[in-house]
Short mmCIF file of C-alpha atoms in Angstrom, two decimals:
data_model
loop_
_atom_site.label_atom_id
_atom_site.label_comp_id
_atom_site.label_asym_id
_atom_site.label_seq_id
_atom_site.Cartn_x
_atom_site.Cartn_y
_atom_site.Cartn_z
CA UNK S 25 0.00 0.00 0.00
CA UNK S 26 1.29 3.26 -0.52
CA UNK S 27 1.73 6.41 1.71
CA UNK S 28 0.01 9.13 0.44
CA UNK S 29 1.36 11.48 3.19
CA UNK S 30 -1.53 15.37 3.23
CA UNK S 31 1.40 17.08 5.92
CA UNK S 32 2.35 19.74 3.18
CA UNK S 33 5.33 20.34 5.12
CA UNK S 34 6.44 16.58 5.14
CA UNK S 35 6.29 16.43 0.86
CA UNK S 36 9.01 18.06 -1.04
CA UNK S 37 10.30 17.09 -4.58
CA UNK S 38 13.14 15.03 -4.88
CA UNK S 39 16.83 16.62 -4.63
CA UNK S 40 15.70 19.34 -2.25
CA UNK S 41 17.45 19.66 0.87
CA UNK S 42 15.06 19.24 3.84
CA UNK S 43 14.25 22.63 6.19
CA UNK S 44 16.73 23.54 8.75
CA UNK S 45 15.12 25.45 12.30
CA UNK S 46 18.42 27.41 12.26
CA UNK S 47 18.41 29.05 8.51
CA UNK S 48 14.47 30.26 9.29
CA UNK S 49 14.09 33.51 10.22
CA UNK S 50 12.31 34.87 13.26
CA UNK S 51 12.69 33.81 16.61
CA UNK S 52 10.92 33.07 19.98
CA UNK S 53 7.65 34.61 20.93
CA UNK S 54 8.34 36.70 24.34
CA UNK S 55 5.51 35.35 27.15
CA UNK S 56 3.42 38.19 28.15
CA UNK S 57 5.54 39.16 31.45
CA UNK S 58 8.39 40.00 28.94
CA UNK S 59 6.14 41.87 26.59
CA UNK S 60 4.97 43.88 29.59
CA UNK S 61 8.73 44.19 30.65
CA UNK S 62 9.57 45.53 27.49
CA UNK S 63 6.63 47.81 27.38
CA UNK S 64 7.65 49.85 30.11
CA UNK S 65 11.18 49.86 30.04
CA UNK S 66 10.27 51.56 26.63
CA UNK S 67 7.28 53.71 26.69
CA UNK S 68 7.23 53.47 30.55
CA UNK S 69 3.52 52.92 30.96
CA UNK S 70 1.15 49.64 29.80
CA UNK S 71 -2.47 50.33 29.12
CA UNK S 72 -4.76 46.70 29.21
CA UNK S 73 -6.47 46.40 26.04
CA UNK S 74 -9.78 47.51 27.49
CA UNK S 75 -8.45 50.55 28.51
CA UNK S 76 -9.48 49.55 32.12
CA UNK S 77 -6.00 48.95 33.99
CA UNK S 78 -2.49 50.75 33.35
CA UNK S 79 0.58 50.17 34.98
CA UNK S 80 3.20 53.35 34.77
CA UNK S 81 6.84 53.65 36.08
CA UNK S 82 6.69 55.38 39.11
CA UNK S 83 10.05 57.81 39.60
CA UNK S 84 12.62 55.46 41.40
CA UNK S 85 13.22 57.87 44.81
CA UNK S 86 17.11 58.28 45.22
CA UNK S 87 19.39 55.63 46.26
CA UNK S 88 16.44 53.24 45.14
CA UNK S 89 17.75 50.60 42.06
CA UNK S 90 15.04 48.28 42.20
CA UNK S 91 11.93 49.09 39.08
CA UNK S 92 8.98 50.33 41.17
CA UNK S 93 5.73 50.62 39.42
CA UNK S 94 1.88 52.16 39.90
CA UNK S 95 -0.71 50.23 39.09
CA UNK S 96 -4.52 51.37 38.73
CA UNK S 97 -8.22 49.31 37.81
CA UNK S 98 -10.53 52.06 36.58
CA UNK S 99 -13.65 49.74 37.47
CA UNK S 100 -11.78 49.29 41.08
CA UNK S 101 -11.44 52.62 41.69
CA UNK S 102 -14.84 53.37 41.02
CA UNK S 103 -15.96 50.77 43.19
CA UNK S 104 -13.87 52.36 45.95
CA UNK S 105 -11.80 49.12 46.12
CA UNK S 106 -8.25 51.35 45.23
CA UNK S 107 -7.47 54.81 45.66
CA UNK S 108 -7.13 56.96 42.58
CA UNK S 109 -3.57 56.86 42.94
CA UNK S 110 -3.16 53.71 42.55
CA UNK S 111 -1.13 50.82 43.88
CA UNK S 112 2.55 50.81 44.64
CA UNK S 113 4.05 47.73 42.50
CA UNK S 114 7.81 46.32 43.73
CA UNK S 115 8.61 44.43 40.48
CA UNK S 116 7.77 43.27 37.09
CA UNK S 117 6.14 39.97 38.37
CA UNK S 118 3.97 42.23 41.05
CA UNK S 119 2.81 44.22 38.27
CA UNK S 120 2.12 40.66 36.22
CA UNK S 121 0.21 39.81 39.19
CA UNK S 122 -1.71 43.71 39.06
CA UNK S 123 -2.58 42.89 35.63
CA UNK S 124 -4.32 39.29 36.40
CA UNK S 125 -6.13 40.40 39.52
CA UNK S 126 -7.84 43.06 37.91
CA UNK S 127 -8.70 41.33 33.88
CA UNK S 128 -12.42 41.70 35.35
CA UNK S 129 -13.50 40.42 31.70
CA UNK S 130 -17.06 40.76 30.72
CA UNK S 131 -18.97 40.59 34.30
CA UNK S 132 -18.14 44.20 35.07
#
């Protein structure tokens, strides 16, 4: 019986040298904390695609090395659940964690 192989990728025509991963261009697709890392060591500010939480750089007080970051839910302040300043962030992964806490999706 013969193989009649569908993969598109799997058929080529005889005498053609098979695909090599390193030749391809391109590369690995950041996760979202490194998107988000990138994001504000560039612009300095992320706004969630609903327009509903953004995370900013806060000003890094002297002597102070570490990223520090404000986050704010516009449907949490509101609700009186955070104060329209915000909420001081430590780190990337705090703000990560910011982010994910307040992706109130479709209920609000």
């Amino acid at each position: 019986m013969e193989d009649l192989s569908t993969d598109v990728l799997g058929t080529r025509s005889p005498g053609v040298p098979p695909l090599r991963a390193d030749l391809l261009p391109g590369g690995t697709v950041p996760t979202d904390d490194e998107r988000l890392e990138r994001s504000l060591a560039f612009s300095r500010t992320h706004v969630s695609d609903d327009g509903q939480v953004t995370i900013r750089r806060a000003p890094a007080p002297p002597g102070y090395s570490g990223a520090r970051f404000t986050g704010t839910c516009a449907i949490c302040v509101r609700a009186g659940l955070l104060a329209p300043g915000g909420e001081a962030l430590a780190d990337v992964r705090a703000a990560v964690r910011f982010l994910a806490t307040h992706d109130h999706g479709e209920a609000d």
